[in-house]
mmCIF file of C-alpha atoms in Angstrom:
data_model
loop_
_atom_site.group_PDB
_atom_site.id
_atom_site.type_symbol
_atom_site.label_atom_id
_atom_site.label_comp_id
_atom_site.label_asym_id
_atom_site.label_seq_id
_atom_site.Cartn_x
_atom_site.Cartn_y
_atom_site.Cartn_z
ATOM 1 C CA UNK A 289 17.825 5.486 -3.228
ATOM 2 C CA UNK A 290 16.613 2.720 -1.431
ATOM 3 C CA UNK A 291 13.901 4.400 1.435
ATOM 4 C CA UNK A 292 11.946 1.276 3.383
ATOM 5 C CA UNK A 293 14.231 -1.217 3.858
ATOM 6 C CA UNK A 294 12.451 -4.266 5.466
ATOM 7 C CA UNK A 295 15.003 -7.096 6.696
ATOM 8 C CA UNK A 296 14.181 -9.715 4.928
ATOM 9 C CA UNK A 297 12.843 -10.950 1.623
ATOM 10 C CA UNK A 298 12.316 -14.411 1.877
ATOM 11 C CA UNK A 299 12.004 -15.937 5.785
ATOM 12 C CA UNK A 300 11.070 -19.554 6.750
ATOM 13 C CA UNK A 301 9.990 -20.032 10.186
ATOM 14 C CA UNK A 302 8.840 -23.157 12.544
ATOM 15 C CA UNK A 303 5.417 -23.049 14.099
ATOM 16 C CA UNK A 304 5.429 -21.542 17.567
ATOM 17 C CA UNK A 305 8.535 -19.819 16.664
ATOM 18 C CA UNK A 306 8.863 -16.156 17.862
ATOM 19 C CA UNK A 307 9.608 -13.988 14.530
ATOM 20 C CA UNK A 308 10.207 -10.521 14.235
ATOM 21 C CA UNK A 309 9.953 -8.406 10.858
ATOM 22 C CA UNK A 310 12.061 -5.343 10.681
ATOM 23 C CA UNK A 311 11.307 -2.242 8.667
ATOM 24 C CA UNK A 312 13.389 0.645 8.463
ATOM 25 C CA UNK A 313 13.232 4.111 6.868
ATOM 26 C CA UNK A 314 15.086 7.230 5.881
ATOM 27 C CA UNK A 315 13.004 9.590 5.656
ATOM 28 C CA UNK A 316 12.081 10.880 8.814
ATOM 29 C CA UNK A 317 8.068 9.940 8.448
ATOM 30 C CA UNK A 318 6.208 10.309 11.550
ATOM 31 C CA UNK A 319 3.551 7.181 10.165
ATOM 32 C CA UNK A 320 4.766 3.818 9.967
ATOM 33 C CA UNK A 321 2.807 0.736 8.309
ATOM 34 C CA UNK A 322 2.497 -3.170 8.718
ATOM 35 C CA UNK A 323 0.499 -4.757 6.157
ATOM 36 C CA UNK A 324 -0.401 -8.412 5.115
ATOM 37 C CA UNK A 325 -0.701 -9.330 1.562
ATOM 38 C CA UNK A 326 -3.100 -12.358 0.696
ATOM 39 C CA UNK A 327 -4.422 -13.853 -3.026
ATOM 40 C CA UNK A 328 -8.103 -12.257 -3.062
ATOM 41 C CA UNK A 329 -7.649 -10.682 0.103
ATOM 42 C CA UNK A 330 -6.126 -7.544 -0.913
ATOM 43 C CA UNK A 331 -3.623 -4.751 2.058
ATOM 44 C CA UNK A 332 -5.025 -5.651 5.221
ATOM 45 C CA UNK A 333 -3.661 -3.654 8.147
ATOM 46 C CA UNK A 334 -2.295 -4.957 11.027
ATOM 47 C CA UNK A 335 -0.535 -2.136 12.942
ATOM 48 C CA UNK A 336 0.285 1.367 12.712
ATOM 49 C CA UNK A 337 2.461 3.786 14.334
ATOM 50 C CA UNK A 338 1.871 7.937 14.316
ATOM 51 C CA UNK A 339 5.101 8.602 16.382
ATOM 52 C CA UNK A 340 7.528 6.770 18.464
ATOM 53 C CA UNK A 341 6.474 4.569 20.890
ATOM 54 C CA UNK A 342 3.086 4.950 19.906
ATOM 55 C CA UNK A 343 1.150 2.341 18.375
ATOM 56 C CA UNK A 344 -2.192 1.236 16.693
ATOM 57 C CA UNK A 345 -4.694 -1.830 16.162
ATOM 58 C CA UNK A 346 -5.455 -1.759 12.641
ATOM 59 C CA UNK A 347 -7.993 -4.424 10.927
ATOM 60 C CA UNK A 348 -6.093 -7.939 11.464
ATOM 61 C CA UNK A 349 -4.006 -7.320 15.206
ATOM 62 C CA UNK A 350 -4.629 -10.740 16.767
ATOM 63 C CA UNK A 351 -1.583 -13.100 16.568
ATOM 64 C CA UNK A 352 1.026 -9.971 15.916
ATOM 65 C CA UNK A 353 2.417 -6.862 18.038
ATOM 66 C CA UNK A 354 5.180 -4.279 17.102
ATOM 67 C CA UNK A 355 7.158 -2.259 18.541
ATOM 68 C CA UNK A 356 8.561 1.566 17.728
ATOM 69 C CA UNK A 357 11.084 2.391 19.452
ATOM 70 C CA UNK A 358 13.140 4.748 17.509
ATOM 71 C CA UNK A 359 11.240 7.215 14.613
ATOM 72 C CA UNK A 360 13.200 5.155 11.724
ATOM 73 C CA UNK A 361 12.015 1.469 12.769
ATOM 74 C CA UNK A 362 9.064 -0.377 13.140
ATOM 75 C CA UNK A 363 8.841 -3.434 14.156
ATOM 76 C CA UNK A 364 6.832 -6.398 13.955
ATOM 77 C CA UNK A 365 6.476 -9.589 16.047
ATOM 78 C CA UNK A 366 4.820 -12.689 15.822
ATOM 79 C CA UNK A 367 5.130 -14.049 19.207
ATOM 80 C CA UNK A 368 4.457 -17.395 18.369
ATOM 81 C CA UNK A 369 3.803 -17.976 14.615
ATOM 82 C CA UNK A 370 1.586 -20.790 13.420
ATOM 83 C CA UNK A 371 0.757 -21.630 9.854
ATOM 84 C CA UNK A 372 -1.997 -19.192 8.745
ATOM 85 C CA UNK A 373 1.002 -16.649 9.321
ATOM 86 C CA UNK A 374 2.336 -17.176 6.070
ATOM 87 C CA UNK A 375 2.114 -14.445 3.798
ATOM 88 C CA UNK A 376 3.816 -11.383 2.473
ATOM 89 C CA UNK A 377 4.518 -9.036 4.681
ATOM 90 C CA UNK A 378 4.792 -4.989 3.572
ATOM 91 C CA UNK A 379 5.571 -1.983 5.616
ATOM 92 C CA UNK A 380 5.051 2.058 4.656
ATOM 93 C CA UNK A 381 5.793 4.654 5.948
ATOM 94 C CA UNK A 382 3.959 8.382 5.957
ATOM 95 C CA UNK A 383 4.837 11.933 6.181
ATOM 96 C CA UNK A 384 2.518 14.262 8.295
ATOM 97 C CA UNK A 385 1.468 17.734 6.245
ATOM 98 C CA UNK A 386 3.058 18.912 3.970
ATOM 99 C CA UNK A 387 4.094 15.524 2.815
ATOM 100 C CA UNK A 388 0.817 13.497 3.241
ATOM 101 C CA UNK A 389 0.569 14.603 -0.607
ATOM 102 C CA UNK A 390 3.666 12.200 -1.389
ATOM 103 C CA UNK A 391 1.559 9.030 -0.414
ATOM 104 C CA UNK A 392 3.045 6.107 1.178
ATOM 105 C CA UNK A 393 6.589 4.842 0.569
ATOM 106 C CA UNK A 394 6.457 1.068 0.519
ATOM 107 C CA UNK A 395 9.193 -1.816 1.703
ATOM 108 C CA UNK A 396 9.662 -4.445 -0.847
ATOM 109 C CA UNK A 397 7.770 -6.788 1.415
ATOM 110 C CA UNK A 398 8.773 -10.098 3.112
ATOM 111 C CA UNK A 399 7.308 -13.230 2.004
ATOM 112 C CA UNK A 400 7.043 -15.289 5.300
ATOM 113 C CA UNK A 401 6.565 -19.174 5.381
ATOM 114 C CA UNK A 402 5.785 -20.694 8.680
ATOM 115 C CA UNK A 403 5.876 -24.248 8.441
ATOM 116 C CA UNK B 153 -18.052 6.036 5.350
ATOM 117 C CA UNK B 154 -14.869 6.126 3.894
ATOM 118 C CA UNK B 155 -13.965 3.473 0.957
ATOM 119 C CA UNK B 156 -12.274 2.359 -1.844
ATOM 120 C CA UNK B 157 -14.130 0.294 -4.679
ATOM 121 C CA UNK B 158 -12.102 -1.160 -7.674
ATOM 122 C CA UNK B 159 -15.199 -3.400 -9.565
ATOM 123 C CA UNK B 160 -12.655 -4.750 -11.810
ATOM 124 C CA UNK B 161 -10.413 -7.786 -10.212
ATOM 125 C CA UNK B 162 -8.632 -9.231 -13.281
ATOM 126 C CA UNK B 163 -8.380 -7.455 -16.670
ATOM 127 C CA UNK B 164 -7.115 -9.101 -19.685
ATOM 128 C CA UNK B 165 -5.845 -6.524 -22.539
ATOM 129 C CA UNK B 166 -3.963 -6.983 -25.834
ATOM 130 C CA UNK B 167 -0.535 -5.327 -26.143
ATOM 131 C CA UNK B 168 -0.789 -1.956 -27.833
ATOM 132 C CA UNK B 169 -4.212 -1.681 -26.347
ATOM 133 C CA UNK B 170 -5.596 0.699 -24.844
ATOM 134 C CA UNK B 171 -6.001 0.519 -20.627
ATOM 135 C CA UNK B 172 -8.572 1.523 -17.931
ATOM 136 C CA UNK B 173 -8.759 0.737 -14.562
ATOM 137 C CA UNK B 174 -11.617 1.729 -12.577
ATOM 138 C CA UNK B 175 -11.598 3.660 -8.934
ATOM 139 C CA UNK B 176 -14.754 4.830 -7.210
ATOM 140 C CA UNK B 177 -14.672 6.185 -3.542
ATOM 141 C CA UNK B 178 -16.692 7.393 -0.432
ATOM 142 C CA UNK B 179 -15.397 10.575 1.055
ATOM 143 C CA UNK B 180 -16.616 13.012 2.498
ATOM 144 C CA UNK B 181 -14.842 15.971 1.459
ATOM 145 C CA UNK B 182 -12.120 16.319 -1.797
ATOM 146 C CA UNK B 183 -9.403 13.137 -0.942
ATOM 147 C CA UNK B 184 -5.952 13.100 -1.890
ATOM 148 C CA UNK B 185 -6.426 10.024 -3.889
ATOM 149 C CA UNK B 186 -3.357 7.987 -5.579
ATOM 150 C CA UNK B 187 -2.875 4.857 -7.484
ATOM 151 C CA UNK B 188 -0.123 1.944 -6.856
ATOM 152 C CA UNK B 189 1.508 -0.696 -8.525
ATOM 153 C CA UNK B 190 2.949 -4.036 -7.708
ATOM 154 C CA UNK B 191 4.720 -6.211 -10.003
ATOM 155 C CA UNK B 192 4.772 -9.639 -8.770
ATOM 156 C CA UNK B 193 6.620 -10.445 -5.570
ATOM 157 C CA UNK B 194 7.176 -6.549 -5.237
ATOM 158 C CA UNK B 195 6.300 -3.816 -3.141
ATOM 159 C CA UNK B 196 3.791 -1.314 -4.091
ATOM 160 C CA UNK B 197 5.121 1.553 -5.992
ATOM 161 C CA UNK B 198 3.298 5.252 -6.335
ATOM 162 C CA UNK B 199 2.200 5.349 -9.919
ATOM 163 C CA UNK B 200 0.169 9.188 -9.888
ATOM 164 C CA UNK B 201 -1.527 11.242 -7.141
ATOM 165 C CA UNK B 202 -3.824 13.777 -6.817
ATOM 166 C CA UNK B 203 -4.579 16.266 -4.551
ATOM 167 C CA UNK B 204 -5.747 19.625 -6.189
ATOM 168 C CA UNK B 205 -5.762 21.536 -9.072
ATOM 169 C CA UNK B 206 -5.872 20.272 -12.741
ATOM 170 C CA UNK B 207 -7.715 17.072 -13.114
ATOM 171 C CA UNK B 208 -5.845 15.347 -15.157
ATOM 172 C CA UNK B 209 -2.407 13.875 -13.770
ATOM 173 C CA UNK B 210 0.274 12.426 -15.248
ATOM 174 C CA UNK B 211 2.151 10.014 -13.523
ATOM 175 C CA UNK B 212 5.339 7.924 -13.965
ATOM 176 C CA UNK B 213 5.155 4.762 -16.847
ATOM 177 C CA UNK B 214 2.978 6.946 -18.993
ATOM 178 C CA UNK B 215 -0.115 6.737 -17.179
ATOM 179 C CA UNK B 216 -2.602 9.112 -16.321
ATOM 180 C CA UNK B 217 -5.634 9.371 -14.382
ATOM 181 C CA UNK B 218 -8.816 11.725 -14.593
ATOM 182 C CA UNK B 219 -10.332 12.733 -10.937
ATOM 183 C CA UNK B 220 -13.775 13.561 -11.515
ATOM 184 C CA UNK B 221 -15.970 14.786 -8.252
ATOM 185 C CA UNK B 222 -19.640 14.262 -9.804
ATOM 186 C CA UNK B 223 -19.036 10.636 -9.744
ATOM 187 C CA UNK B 224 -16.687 10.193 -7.252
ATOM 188 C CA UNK B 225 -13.844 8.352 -9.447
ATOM 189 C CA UNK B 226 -10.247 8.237 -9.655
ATOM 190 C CA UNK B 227 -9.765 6.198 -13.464
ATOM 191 C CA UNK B 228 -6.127 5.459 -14.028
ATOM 192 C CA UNK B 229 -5.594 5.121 -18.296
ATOM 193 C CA UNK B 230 -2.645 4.391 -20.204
ATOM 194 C CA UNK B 231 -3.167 4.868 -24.246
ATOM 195 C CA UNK B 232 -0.854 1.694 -25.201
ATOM 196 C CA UNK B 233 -0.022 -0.883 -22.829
ATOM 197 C CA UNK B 234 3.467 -3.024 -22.786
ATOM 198 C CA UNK B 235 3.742 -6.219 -21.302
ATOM 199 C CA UNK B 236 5.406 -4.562 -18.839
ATOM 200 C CA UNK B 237 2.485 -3.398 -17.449
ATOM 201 C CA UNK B 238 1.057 -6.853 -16.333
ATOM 202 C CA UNK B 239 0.630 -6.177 -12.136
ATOM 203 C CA UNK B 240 -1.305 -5.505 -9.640
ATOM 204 C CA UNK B 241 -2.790 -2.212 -9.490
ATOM 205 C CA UNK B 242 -4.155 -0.522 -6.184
ATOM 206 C CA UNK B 243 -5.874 2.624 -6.052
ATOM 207 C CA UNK B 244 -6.245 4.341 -2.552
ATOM 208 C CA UNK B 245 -7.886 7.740 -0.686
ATOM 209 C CA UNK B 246 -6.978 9.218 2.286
ATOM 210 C CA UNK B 247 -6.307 10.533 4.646
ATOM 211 C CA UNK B 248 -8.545 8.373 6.528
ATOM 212 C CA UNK B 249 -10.512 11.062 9.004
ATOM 213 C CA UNK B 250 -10.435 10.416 12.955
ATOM 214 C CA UNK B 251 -7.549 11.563 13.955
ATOM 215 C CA UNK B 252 -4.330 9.566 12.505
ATOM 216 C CA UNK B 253 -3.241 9.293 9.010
ATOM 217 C CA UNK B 254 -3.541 6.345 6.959
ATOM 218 C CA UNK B 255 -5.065 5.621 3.417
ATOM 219 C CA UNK B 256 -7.616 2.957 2.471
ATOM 220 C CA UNK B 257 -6.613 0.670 -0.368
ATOM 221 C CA UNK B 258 -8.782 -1.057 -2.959
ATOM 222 C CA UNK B 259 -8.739 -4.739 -3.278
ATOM 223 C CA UNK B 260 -6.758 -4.530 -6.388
ATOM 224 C CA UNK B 261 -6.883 -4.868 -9.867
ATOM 225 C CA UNK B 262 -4.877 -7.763 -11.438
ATOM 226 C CA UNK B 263 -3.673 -6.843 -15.190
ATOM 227 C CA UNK B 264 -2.676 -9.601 -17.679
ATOM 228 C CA UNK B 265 -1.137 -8.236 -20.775
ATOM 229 C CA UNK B 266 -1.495 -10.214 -23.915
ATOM 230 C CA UNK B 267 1.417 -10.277 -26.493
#
């Protein structure tokens, strides 16, 4: 039943490492998500997607880029990650009408370390 | 513009309590609004939504929330909580207007359950 299916749980990275997050869905959703998760800091957006190969600066963009090249998977990269990286990591993904009434479907998130 | 205000970051109830979370937003015309949950290390999960019609929605867990357009609130309740319960809880309004659909996300209410 499993619907956004990010890579990786847990990942532990070296600074200036290049890291890439996967996210996968089944659901054919036209949106796709990246979010970062921080105590006190709350969802903070980093990129979006509205269709393949299409992509979109959200609130946080410096230090990450994605990629989209097939509907199901979104990608994204940290081209070389450095210690204020580390966080949880969440993707979603997004019907267009009808189903923007179902909400975002969430990944379980990927708790990245960069030490 | 368009936002999301949760004025309650942690909450501290008894079990067998009684629960409200608070959820007031800026939009300009009727939102589909919904509410999340995290449990710790988690993704978010869709607790209710709302869209149209009846008010009052039930969701999954037995919670329900009450939309109510004169003061521009989205309250999720639950009559007796369960430690269960203790998360994160994120309430959110979209879709975002200007063209590409996303939601905006409160900063979260963190619940402690009491035994």
């Amino acid at each position: 039943d499993v619907k956004v299916t990010q890579s990786s749980r847990y990942l532990v990275k070296r600074t200036g490492e290049k890291v890439f997050l996967e996210c996968v869905q089944d659901m054919d959703h036209e949106n796709m998500f990246w979010y970062r998760q921080d105590p006190g800091l709350g969802l903070r957006l980093i990129y979006f997607s509205y269709d393949v190969k299409m992509k979109e600066k959200g609130d946080i963009p410096e230090g990450y880029s994605v990629s989209r090249e097939k509907k199901e998977r979104f990608s994204l990269i940290l081209e070389s990650a450095s210690t204020n990286q580390t966080s949880m990591y969440l993707c979603a993904s997004w019907g267009r009408a009808p189903r923007v009434k179902d909400g975002y479907t969430f990944g379980s998130g990927t708790r990245l370390t960069v030490v | 513009a368009q936002s999301v205000t949760q004025p309650d970051i942690h909450i501290t109830v008894s079990e067998g309590a009684s629960l409200e979370l608070r959820c007031n937003y800026s939009y300009g015309a009727t939102p589909y609004l919904f509410w999340y949950v995290q449990s710790p290390g988690q993704g978010l999960q869709l607790l209710l939504k709302y869209f149209s019609g009846d008010t009052l929605v039930q969701g999954i867990k037995g919670f329900e929330a009450e939309f109510k357009r004169s003061q521009s609130s989205f309250n999720l309740r639950k009559p007796s909580v369960h430690w269960s319960d203790a998360a994160e809880y994120f309430c959110a309004v979209g879709p975002v207007s200007g063209g590409y659909n996303k939601l905006i996300f409160g900063a979260g209410t963190r619940l402690a359950v009491h035994p």
